Short mmCIF file of N, CA, C and O in Angstrom, two decimals:
data_model
loop_
_atom_site.label_atom_id
_atom_site.label_comp_id
_atom_site.label_asym_id
_atom_site.label_seq_id
_atom_site.Cartn_x
_atom_site.Cartn_y
_atom_site.Cartn_z
N UNK V 1 -13.65 5.88 -1.74
CA UNK V 1 -13.29 6.03 -0.34
C UNK V 1 -11.94 5.34 -0.18
O UNK V 1 -11.75 4.20 -0.58
N UNK V 2 -11.02 6.06 0.42
CA UNK V 2 -9.69 5.49 0.59
C UNK V 2 -9.05 5.99 1.88
O UNK V 2 -9.26 7.14 2.29
N UNK V 3 -8.29 5.12 2.51
CA UNK V 3 -7.53 5.48 3.70
C UNK V 3 -6.28 6.28 3.31
O UNK V 3 -5.82 7.15 4.03
N UNK V 4 -5.70 5.96 2.14
CA UNK V 4 -4.45 6.56 1.70
C UNK V 4 -4.70 7.41 0.46
O UNK V 4 -5.52 7.06 -0.38
N UNK V 5 -3.95 8.50 0.32
CA UNK V 5 -4.11 9.39 -0.84
C UNK V 5 -3.23 8.99 -2.02
O UNK V 5 -3.31 9.61 -3.08
N UNK V 6 -2.42 7.98 -1.82
CA UNK V 6 -1.66 7.44 -2.95
C UNK V 6 -1.75 5.93 -2.87
O UNK V 6 -1.94 5.35 -1.80
N UNK V 7 -1.59 5.30 -4.03
CA UNK V 7 -1.70 3.85 -4.09
C UNK V 7 -0.50 3.29 -4.83
O UNK V 7 -0.15 3.78 -5.90
N UNK V 8 0.16 2.28 -4.27
CA UNK V 8 1.31 1.72 -4.97
C UNK V 8 0.86 0.97 -6.22
O UNK V 8 -0.18 0.33 -6.24
N UNK V 9 1.67 1.11 -7.27
CA UNK V 9 1.42 0.40 -8.52
C UNK V 9 2.33 -0.83 -8.55
O UNK V 9 3.55 -0.70 -8.69
N UNK V 10 1.75 -2.00 -8.40
CA UNK V 10 2.54 -3.22 -8.27
C UNK V 10 3.37 -3.53 -9.51
O UNK V 10 4.39 -4.19 -9.42
N UNK V 11 2.97 -3.04 -10.67
CA UNK V 11 3.72 -3.30 -11.88
C UNK V 11 5.10 -2.66 -11.88
O UNK V 11 5.98 -3.09 -12.63
N UNK V 12 5.31 -1.66 -11.04
CA UNK V 12 6.61 -1.01 -10.97
C UNK V 12 7.48 -1.55 -9.83
O UNK V 12 8.63 -1.14 -9.67
N UNK V 13 6.94 -2.47 -9.04
CA UNK V 13 7.68 -3.01 -7.90
C UNK V 13 9.02 -3.64 -8.29
O UNK V 13 10.03 -3.35 -7.64
N UNK V 14 9.09 -4.46 -9.33
CA UNK V 14 10.40 -5.01 -9.70
C UNK V 14 11.42 -3.91 -10.04
O UNK V 14 12.59 -4.02 -9.69
N UNK V 15 10.97 -2.85 -10.69
CA UNK V 15 11.87 -1.74 -11.01
C UNK V 15 12.32 -1.00 -9.77
O UNK V 15 13.45 -0.49 -9.70
N UNK V 16 11.46 -0.92 -8.77
CA UNK V 16 11.82 -0.27 -7.50
C UNK V 16 12.89 -1.11 -6.79
O UNK V 16 13.90 -0.60 -6.32
N UNK V 17 12.67 -2.42 -6.73
CA UNK V 17 13.63 -3.32 -6.09
C UNK V 17 14.97 -3.26 -6.81
O UNK V 17 16.03 -3.30 -6.18
N UNK V 18 14.93 -3.13 -8.14
CA UNK V 18 16.18 -3.06 -8.92
C UNK V 18 16.84 -1.69 -8.84
O UNK V 18 17.95 -1.51 -9.32
N UNK V 19 16.15 -0.71 -8.22
CA UNK V 19 16.74 0.62 -8.08
C UNK V 19 16.43 1.56 -9.23
O UNK V 19 16.98 2.66 -9.30
N UNK V 20 15.55 1.17 -10.14
CA UNK V 20 15.21 2.03 -11.28
C UNK V 20 14.20 3.13 -10.92
O UNK V 20 14.17 4.15 -11.59
N UNK V 21 13.37 2.88 -9.91
CA UNK V 21 12.32 3.84 -9.53
C UNK V 21 12.37 4.07 -8.02
O UNK V 21 12.65 3.15 -7.26
N UNK V 22 12.05 5.29 -7.62
CA UNK V 22 11.92 5.57 -6.20
C UNK V 22 10.55 5.10 -5.73
O UNK V 22 9.67 4.80 -6.55
N UNK V 23 10.36 5.07 -4.43
CA UNK V 23 9.05 4.69 -3.88
C UNK V 23 7.97 5.66 -4.36
O UNK V 23 6.87 5.24 -4.72
N UNK V 24 8.28 6.95 -4.41
CA UNK V 24 7.30 7.93 -4.86
C UNK V 24 6.91 7.69 -6.31
O UNK V 24 5.74 7.85 -6.68
N UNK V 25 7.85 7.32 -7.14
CA UNK V 25 7.55 7.08 -8.55
C UNK V 25 6.66 5.86 -8.75
O UNK V 25 6.00 5.73 -9.78
N UNK V 26 6.62 4.98 -7.78
CA UNK V 26 5.82 3.75 -7.87
C UNK V 26 4.41 3.93 -7.30
O UNK V 26 3.67 2.95 -7.20
N UNK V 27 4.07 5.14 -6.91
CA UNK V 27 2.75 5.40 -6.33
C UNK V 27 1.93 6.30 -7.24
O UNK V 27 2.45 7.19 -7.89
N UNK V 28 0.63 6.04 -7.25
CA UNK V 28 -0.32 6.82 -8.02
C UNK V 28 -0.99 7.80 -7.07
O UNK V 28 -1.56 7.39 -6.05
N UNK V 29 -0.93 9.09 -7.39
CA UNK V 29 -1.61 10.11 -6.61
C UNK V 29 -3.10 10.03 -6.95
O UNK V 29 -3.49 10.27 -8.09
N UNK V 30 -3.92 9.66 -5.99
CA UNK V 30 -5.33 9.39 -6.27
C UNK V 30 -6.17 10.64 -6.52
O UNK V 30 -7.18 10.56 -7.21
N UNK V 31 -5.79 11.79 -6.01
CA UNK V 31 -6.59 13.01 -6.22
C UNK V 31 -6.66 13.39 -7.71
O UNK V 31 -7.76 13.58 -8.23
N UNK V 32 -5.54 13.50 -8.43
CA UNK V 32 -5.63 13.81 -9.85
C UNK V 32 -6.36 12.71 -10.64
O UNK V 32 -7.09 13.00 -11.59
N UNK V 33 -6.15 11.46 -10.25
CA UNK V 33 -6.84 10.37 -10.92
C UNK V 33 -8.36 10.49 -10.75
O UNK V 33 -9.11 10.34 -11.71
N UNK V 34 -8.79 10.82 -9.55
CA UNK V 34 -10.23 10.99 -9.29
C UNK V 34 -10.78 12.17 -10.09
O UNK V 34 -11.87 12.09 -10.67
N UNK V 35 -10.04 13.27 -10.13
CA UNK V 35 -10.49 14.44 -10.92
C UNK V 35 -10.62 14.08 -12.38
O UNK V 35 -11.60 14.42 -13.04
N UNK V 36 -9.64 13.37 -12.92
CA UNK V 36 -9.67 12.96 -14.32
C UNK V 36 -10.90 12.09 -14.60
O UNK V 36 -11.53 12.20 -15.65
N UNK V 37 -11.24 11.22 -13.65
CA UNK V 37 -12.38 10.31 -13.82
C UNK V 37 -13.71 10.97 -13.45
O UNK V 37 -14.74 10.32 -13.53
N UNK V 38 -13.64 12.24 -13.05
CA UNK V 38 -14.84 12.97 -12.60
C UNK V 38 -15.52 12.24 -11.44
O UNK V 38 -16.73 12.14 -11.34
N UNK V 39 -14.65 11.72 -10.54
CA UNK V 39 -15.13 11.01 -9.35
C UNK V 39 -14.86 11.84 -8.12
O UNK V 39 -13.98 12.71 -8.12
N UNK V 40 -15.58 11.58 -7.07
CA UNK V 40 -15.36 12.22 -5.78
C UNK V 40 -14.45 11.31 -4.96
O UNK V 40 -14.75 10.13 -4.79
N UNK V 41 -13.35 11.86 -4.48
CA UNK V 41 -12.43 11.11 -3.64
C UNK V 41 -12.75 11.42 -2.19
O UNK V 41 -12.74 12.58 -1.77
N UNK V 42 -13.05 10.40 -1.44
CA UNK V 42 -13.33 10.56 0.01
C UNK V 42 -12.15 9.95 0.75
O UNK V 42 -11.89 8.75 0.67
N UNK V 43 -11.41 10.81 1.47
CA UNK V 43 -10.24 10.37 2.22
C UNK V 43 -10.69 10.07 3.65
O UNK V 43 -10.79 10.97 4.49
N UNK V 44 -10.97 8.82 3.91
CA UNK V 44 -11.44 8.40 5.24
C UNK V 44 -11.31 6.89 5.35
O UNK V 44 -11.46 6.18 4.36
N UNK V 45 -11.08 6.40 6.55
CA UNK V 45 -11.10 4.95 6.75
C UNK V 45 -12.54 4.44 6.80
O UNK V 45 -13.43 5.11 7.30
N UNK V 46 -12.75 3.27 6.24
CA UNK V 46 -14.05 2.61 6.35
C UNK V 46 -13.99 1.72 7.58
O UNK V 46 -13.06 0.93 7.75
N UNK V 47 -14.99 1.85 8.46
CA UNK V 47 -15.01 1.06 9.68
C UNK V 47 -16.12 0.03 9.71
O UNK V 47 -16.20 -0.77 10.62
N UNK V 48 -16.99 0.07 8.70
CA UNK V 48 -18.05 -0.92 8.67
C UNK V 48 -19.04 -0.67 7.56
O UNK V 48 -18.96 0.32 6.83
N UNK V 49 -19.99 -1.60 7.44
CA UNK V 49 -21.06 -1.51 6.46
C UNK V 49 -22.38 -1.73 7.17
O UNK V 49 -22.48 -2.58 8.06
N UNK V 50 -23.38 -0.97 6.76
CA UNK V 50 -24.75 -1.25 7.18
C UNK V 50 -25.42 -1.83 5.94
O UNK V 50 -25.86 -1.09 5.05
N UNK V 51 -25.45 -3.15 5.85
CA UNK V 51 -25.95 -3.81 4.64
C UNK V 51 -27.47 -3.70 4.52
O UNK V 51 -28.00 -3.78 3.42
N UNK V 52 -28.16 -3.53 5.61
CA UNK V 52 -29.63 -3.39 5.54
C UNK V 52 -30.02 -2.04 4.93
O UNK V 52 -31.00 -1.95 4.20
N UNK V 53 -29.23 -1.00 5.24
CA UNK V 53 -29.55 0.34 4.72
C UNK V 53 -28.62 0.78 3.60
O UNK V 53 -28.69 1.90 3.13
N UNK V 54 -27.73 -0.13 3.16
CA UNK V 54 -26.77 0.17 2.08
C UNK V 54 -25.95 1.42 2.39
O UNK V 54 -25.93 2.37 1.61
N UNK V 55 -25.23 1.37 3.51
CA UNK V 55 -24.40 2.50 3.92
C UNK V 55 -22.98 2.03 4.21
O UNK V 55 -22.77 0.97 4.80
N UNK V 56 -22.01 2.86 3.79
CA UNK V 56 -20.60 2.66 4.15
C UNK V 56 -20.34 3.54 5.36
O UNK V 56 -20.59 4.75 5.32
N UNK V 57 -19.85 2.95 6.44
CA UNK V 57 -19.61 3.69 7.69
C UNK V 57 -18.15 4.16 7.72
O UNK V 57 -17.22 3.36 7.54
N UNK V 58 -17.98 5.45 7.90
CA UNK V 58 -16.65 6.06 7.87
C UNK V 58 -16.13 6.30 9.29
O UNK V 58 -16.92 6.56 10.20
N UNK V 59 -14.83 6.24 9.45
CA UNK V 59 -14.23 6.36 10.77
C UNK V 59 -13.71 7.73 11.13
O UNK V 59 -12.99 7.88 12.10
N UNK V 60 -14.08 8.74 10.36
CA UNK V 60 -13.57 10.08 10.65
C UNK V 60 -14.67 11.03 11.13
O UNK V 60 -14.47 12.24 11.14
N UNK V 61 -15.82 10.50 11.50
CA UNK V 61 -16.90 11.35 12.01
C UNK V 61 -17.87 11.82 10.96
O UNK V 61 -18.88 12.44 11.29
N UNK V 62 -17.60 11.58 9.69
CA UNK V 62 -18.53 11.98 8.63
C UNK V 62 -19.74 11.06 8.65
O UNK V 62 -19.65 9.91 9.09
N UNK V 63 -20.84 11.55 8.08
CA UNK V 63 -22.02 10.68 7.98
C UNK V 63 -21.76 9.52 7.02
O UNK V 63 -20.89 9.62 6.14
N UNK V 64 -22.49 8.43 7.18
CA UNK V 64 -22.31 7.28 6.29
C UNK V 64 -22.60 7.64 4.84
O UNK V 64 -23.39 8.55 4.55
N UNK V 65 -21.95 6.92 3.92
CA UNK V 65 -22.17 7.11 2.48
C UNK V 65 -23.13 6.05 1.97
O UNK V 65 -22.91 4.86 2.18
N UNK V 66 -24.19 6.48 1.29
CA UNK V 66 -25.11 5.49 0.71
C UNK V 66 -24.51 4.87 -0.55
O UNK V 66 -23.69 5.48 -1.24
N UNK V 67 -24.93 3.65 -0.86
CA UNK V 67 -24.50 2.99 -2.09
C UNK V 67 -25.63 2.15 -2.65
O UNK V 67 -26.52 1.73 -1.94
N UNK V 68 -25.58 1.99 -3.98
CA UNK V 68 -26.49 1.08 -4.67
C UNK V 68 -25.79 -0.26 -4.91
O UNK V 68 -26.30 -1.32 -4.65
N UNK V 69 -24.55 -0.16 -5.45
CA UNK V 69 -23.70 -1.33 -5.70
C UNK V 69 -22.36 -1.01 -5.06
O UNK V 69 -21.85 0.11 -5.19
N UNK V 70 -21.76 -1.97 -4.39
CA UNK V 70 -20.53 -1.73 -3.66
C UNK V 70 -19.45 -2.70 -4.12
O UNK V 70 -19.69 -3.90 -4.21
N UNK V 71 -18.29 -2.16 -4.44
CA UNK V 71 -17.12 -2.97 -4.77
C UNK V 71 -16.08 -2.71 -3.69
O UNK V 71 -15.68 -1.57 -3.47
N UNK V 72 -15.64 -3.76 -3.02
CA UNK V 72 -14.66 -3.62 -1.95
C UNK V 72 -13.33 -4.13 -2.47
O UNK V 72 -13.17 -5.31 -2.77
N UNK V 73 -12.38 -3.22 -2.58
CA UNK V 73 -11.05 -3.55 -3.11
C UNK V 73 -10.02 -3.25 -2.04
O UNK V 73 -9.47 -2.17 -1.97
N UNK V 74 -9.75 -4.25 -1.20
CA UNK V 74 -8.88 -4.02 -0.05
C UNK V 74 -7.49 -4.62 -0.23
O UNK V 74 -6.65 -4.48 0.65
N UNK V 75 -7.25 -5.29 -1.33
CA UNK V 75 -5.96 -5.93 -1.50
C UNK V 75 -5.86 -7.15 -0.61
O UNK V 75 -6.85 -7.66 -0.11
N UNK V 76 -4.65 -7.59 -0.39
CA UNK V 76 -4.48 -8.77 0.46
C UNK V 76 -3.27 -8.59 1.34
O UNK V 76 -2.36 -7.82 1.04
N UNK V 77 -3.28 -9.29 2.44
CA UNK V 77 -2.14 -9.31 3.36
C UNK V 77 -1.93 -10.76 3.76
O UNK V 77 -2.84 -11.39 4.28
N UNK V 78 -0.73 -11.28 3.52
CA UNK V 78 -0.48 -12.67 3.86
C UNK V 78 -0.39 -12.87 5.37
O UNK V 78 -0.07 -11.93 6.11
N UNK V 79 -0.67 -14.07 5.81
CA UNK V 79 -0.47 -14.42 7.21
C UNK V 79 1.04 -14.55 7.41
O UNK V 79 1.73 -15.25 6.68
N UNK V 80 1.55 -13.86 8.40
CA UNK V 80 2.98 -13.86 8.63
C UNK V 80 3.41 -15.06 9.46
O UNK V 80 2.67 -15.54 10.31
N UNK V 81 4.60 -15.51 9.21
CA UNK V 81 5.19 -16.59 9.98
C UNK V 81 5.58 -16.07 11.36
O UNK V 81 5.78 -14.89 11.57
N UNK V 82 5.72 -16.98 12.28
CA UNK V 82 6.20 -16.60 13.60
C UNK V 82 7.48 -17.37 13.88
O UNK V 82 7.81 -18.33 13.19
N UNK V 83 8.19 -16.93 14.87
CA UNK V 83 9.43 -17.61 15.24
C UNK V 83 10.61 -17.14 14.41
O UNK V 83 10.58 -16.07 13.79
N UNK V 84 11.65 -17.96 14.37
CA UNK V 84 12.89 -17.55 13.71
C UNK V 84 12.72 -17.38 12.21
O UNK V 84 13.43 -16.60 11.59
N UNK V 85 11.81 -18.11 11.59
CA UNK V 85 11.60 -17.99 10.14
C UNK V 85 11.11 -16.60 9.77
O UNK V 85 11.38 -16.10 8.68
N UNK V 86 10.39 -15.96 10.67
CA UNK V 86 9.84 -14.63 10.37
C UNK V 86 10.95 -13.61 10.12
O UNK V 86 10.77 -12.66 9.35
N UNK V 87 12.11 -13.80 10.74
CA UNK V 87 13.22 -12.87 10.55
C UNK V 87 13.82 -12.94 9.15
O UNK V 87 14.45 -12.01 8.69
N UNK V 88 13.62 -14.05 8.45
CA UNK V 88 14.20 -14.24 7.13
C UNK V 88 13.22 -13.93 6.01
O UNK V 88 13.56 -14.04 4.84
N UNK V 89 11.99 -13.50 6.36
CA UNK V 89 10.95 -13.28 5.36
C UNK V 89 10.54 -11.81 5.38
O UNK V 89 10.30 -11.23 6.44
N UNK V 90 10.47 -11.22 4.19
CA UNK V 90 9.95 -9.86 4.06
C UNK V 90 8.78 -9.91 3.11
O UNK V 90 8.94 -10.15 1.92
N UNK V 91 7.57 -9.69 3.62
CA UNK V 91 6.40 -9.77 2.74
C UNK V 91 6.34 -8.58 1.79
O UNK V 91 6.71 -7.47 2.15
N UNK V 92 5.91 -8.84 0.59
CA UNK V 92 5.69 -7.77 -0.38
C UNK V 92 4.36 -7.06 -0.07
O UNK V 92 4.25 -5.86 -0.20
N UNK V 93 3.38 -7.85 0.36
CA UNK V 93 2.07 -7.27 0.64
C UNK V 93 1.90 -7.14 2.14
O UNK V 93 2.39 -7.95 2.89
N UNK V 94 1.22 -6.11 2.59
CA UNK V 94 0.60 -5.09 1.77
C UNK V 94 1.65 -4.19 1.13
O UNK V 94 2.64 -3.84 1.74
N UNK V 95 1.40 -3.83 -0.12
CA UNK V 95 2.34 -3.00 -0.88
C UNK V 95 2.60 -1.66 -0.22
O UNK V 95 3.69 -1.11 -0.36
N UNK V 96 1.61 -1.13 0.47
CA UNK V 96 1.77 0.20 1.07
C UNK V 96 2.94 0.25 2.05
O UNK V 96 3.52 1.31 2.25
N UNK V 97 3.33 -0.86 2.63
CA UNK V 97 4.44 -0.85 3.58
C UNK V 97 5.71 -1.48 3.05
O UNK V 97 6.74 -1.48 3.73
N UNK V 98 5.68 -1.98 1.82
CA UNK V 98 6.84 -2.68 1.30
C UNK V 98 8.06 -1.78 1.16
O UNK V 98 9.18 -2.17 1.48
N UNK V 99 7.88 -0.58 0.68
CA UNK V 99 9.01 0.31 0.43
C UNK V 99 9.82 0.55 1.71
O UNK V 99 11.05 0.50 1.69
N UNK V 100 9.13 0.77 2.81
CA UNK V 100 9.84 0.97 4.09
C UNK V 100 10.57 -0.29 4.50
O UNK V 100 11.72 -0.24 4.97
N UNK V 101 9.94 -1.46 4.30
CA UNK V 101 10.60 -2.72 4.64
C UNK V 101 11.82 -2.95 3.73
O UNK V 101 12.86 -3.42 4.18
N UNK V 102 11.70 -2.60 2.45
CA UNK V 102 12.81 -2.77 1.52
C UNK V 102 13.97 -1.84 1.88
O UNK V 102 15.14 -2.23 1.82
N UNK V 103 13.66 -0.61 2.28
CA UNK V 103 14.70 0.33 2.70
C UNK V 103 15.49 -0.22 3.89
O UNK V 103 16.71 -0.07 3.95
N UNK V 104 14.81 -0.85 4.82
CA UNK V 104 15.49 -1.45 5.98
C UNK V 104 16.45 -2.55 5.53
O UNK V 104 17.59 -2.63 5.99
N UNK V 105 15.99 -3.37 4.59
CA UNK V 105 16.85 -4.45 4.09
C UNK V 105 18.07 -3.90 3.38
O UNK V 105 19.20 -4.32 3.63
N UNK V 106 17.86 -2.95 2.46
CA UNK V 106 19.00 -2.42 1.69
C UNK V 106 19.98 -1.68 2.60
O UNK V 106 21.19 -1.76 2.41
N UNK V 107 19.47 -0.96 3.60
CA UNK V 107 20.37 -0.28 4.55
C UNK V 107 21.20 -1.30 5.32
O UNK V 107 22.40 -1.12 5.51
N UNK V 108 20.56 -2.38 5.77
CA UNK V 108 21.27 -3.42 6.51
C UNK V 108 22.35 -4.07 5.63
O UNK V 108 23.48 -4.27 6.08
N UNK V 109 22.02 -4.34 4.38
CA UNK V 109 22.99 -4.96 3.48
C UNK V 109 24.14 -4.02 3.21
O UNK V 109 25.31 -4.42 3.21
N UNK V 110 23.85 -2.74 3.01
CA UNK V 110 24.92 -1.77 2.75
C UNK V 110 25.86 -1.63 3.96
O UNK V 110 27.07 -1.54 3.80
N UNK V 111 25.29 -1.62 5.17
CA UNK V 111 26.13 -1.53 6.38
C UNK V 111 27.04 -2.76 6.49
O UNK V 111 28.22 -2.64 6.79
N UNK V 112 26.49 -3.94 6.25
CA UNK V 112 27.30 -5.17 6.33
C UNK V 112 28.31 -5.21 5.21
O UNK V 112 29.44 -5.64 5.41
N UNK V 113 27.92 -4.77 4.03
CA UNK V 113 28.84 -4.75 2.89
C UNK V 113 29.97 -3.77 3.06
O UNK V 113 31.09 -4.00 2.61
N UNK V 114 29.70 -2.68 3.78
CA UNK V 114 30.74 -1.68 3.98
C UNK V 114 31.90 -2.25 4.79
O UNK V 114 33.04 -1.85 4.61
N UNK V 115 31.63 -3.21 5.66
CA UNK V 115 32.69 -3.79 6.48
C UNK V 115 33.71 -4.55 5.64
O UNK V 115 34.90 -4.49 5.91
N UNK V 116 33.26 -5.25 4.61
CA UNK V 116 34.22 -6.01 3.78
C UNK V 116 34.43 -5.37 2.41
O UNK V 116 35.11 -5.94 1.57
N UNK V 117 33.82 -4.23 2.18
CA UNK V 117 34.01 -3.51 0.93
C UNK V 117 33.15 -4.01 -0.21
O UNK V 117 33.28 -3.54 -1.34
N UNK V 118 32.25 -4.96 0.06
CA UNK V 118 31.43 -5.54 -1.01
C UNK V 118 29.94 -5.44 -0.61
O UNK V 118 29.60 -5.75 0.52
N UNK V 119 29.12 -5.00 -1.53
CA UNK V 119 27.67 -4.96 -1.30
C UNK V 119 27.00 -5.80 -2.38
O UNK V 119 27.23 -5.58 -3.56
N UNK V 120 26.20 -6.78 -1.95
CA UNK V 120 25.50 -7.65 -2.90
C UNK V 120 24.03 -7.69 -2.55
O UNK V 120 23.67 -8.05 -1.44
N UNK V 121 23.19 -7.32 -3.50
CA UNK V 121 21.75 -7.51 -3.36
C UNK V 121 21.31 -8.32 -4.56
O UNK V 121 21.46 -7.88 -5.70
N UNK V 122 20.82 -9.52 -4.33
CA UNK V 122 20.45 -10.43 -5.41
C UNK V 122 18.97 -10.69 -5.35
O UNK V 122 18.41 -10.93 -4.34
#
C-alpha cells in the first residue's frame, strides 16, 4: 500500500545534488517493482489501523485490507525549526519533496550568480 507510485532512492541523492542524475532518475517506479516481486500494489493513502480486527484502513473509499503481520515503513520527517533559522535550513527528508526544494535553491543561486557572472553551489 502506497500513497505515491514512485519512491526516491536515497543512495542517488548525492549524485542528484551534484547534478549527475535528474529527479526522475533517482526514483523507483513501484508498479514494475511490484510486478517483478509478484506483489499487488495498492495505490491509496492509509488513514488508520483497526488493530483488533487486523485491518488497514484506506482513505480512498476502498474496503479495509486484512493483514496477518504488518510492517509500517513511513520514513521520517524531521521537526522543522521556526523563526529566522528556518530560512537557512533545507531538510532532505522527507525525500519525496527534496527535489522540489533543491530546485528552488539552485534557481535562486543561479539568479543571484547571474548578476555578478559567477554561480557557486558548494
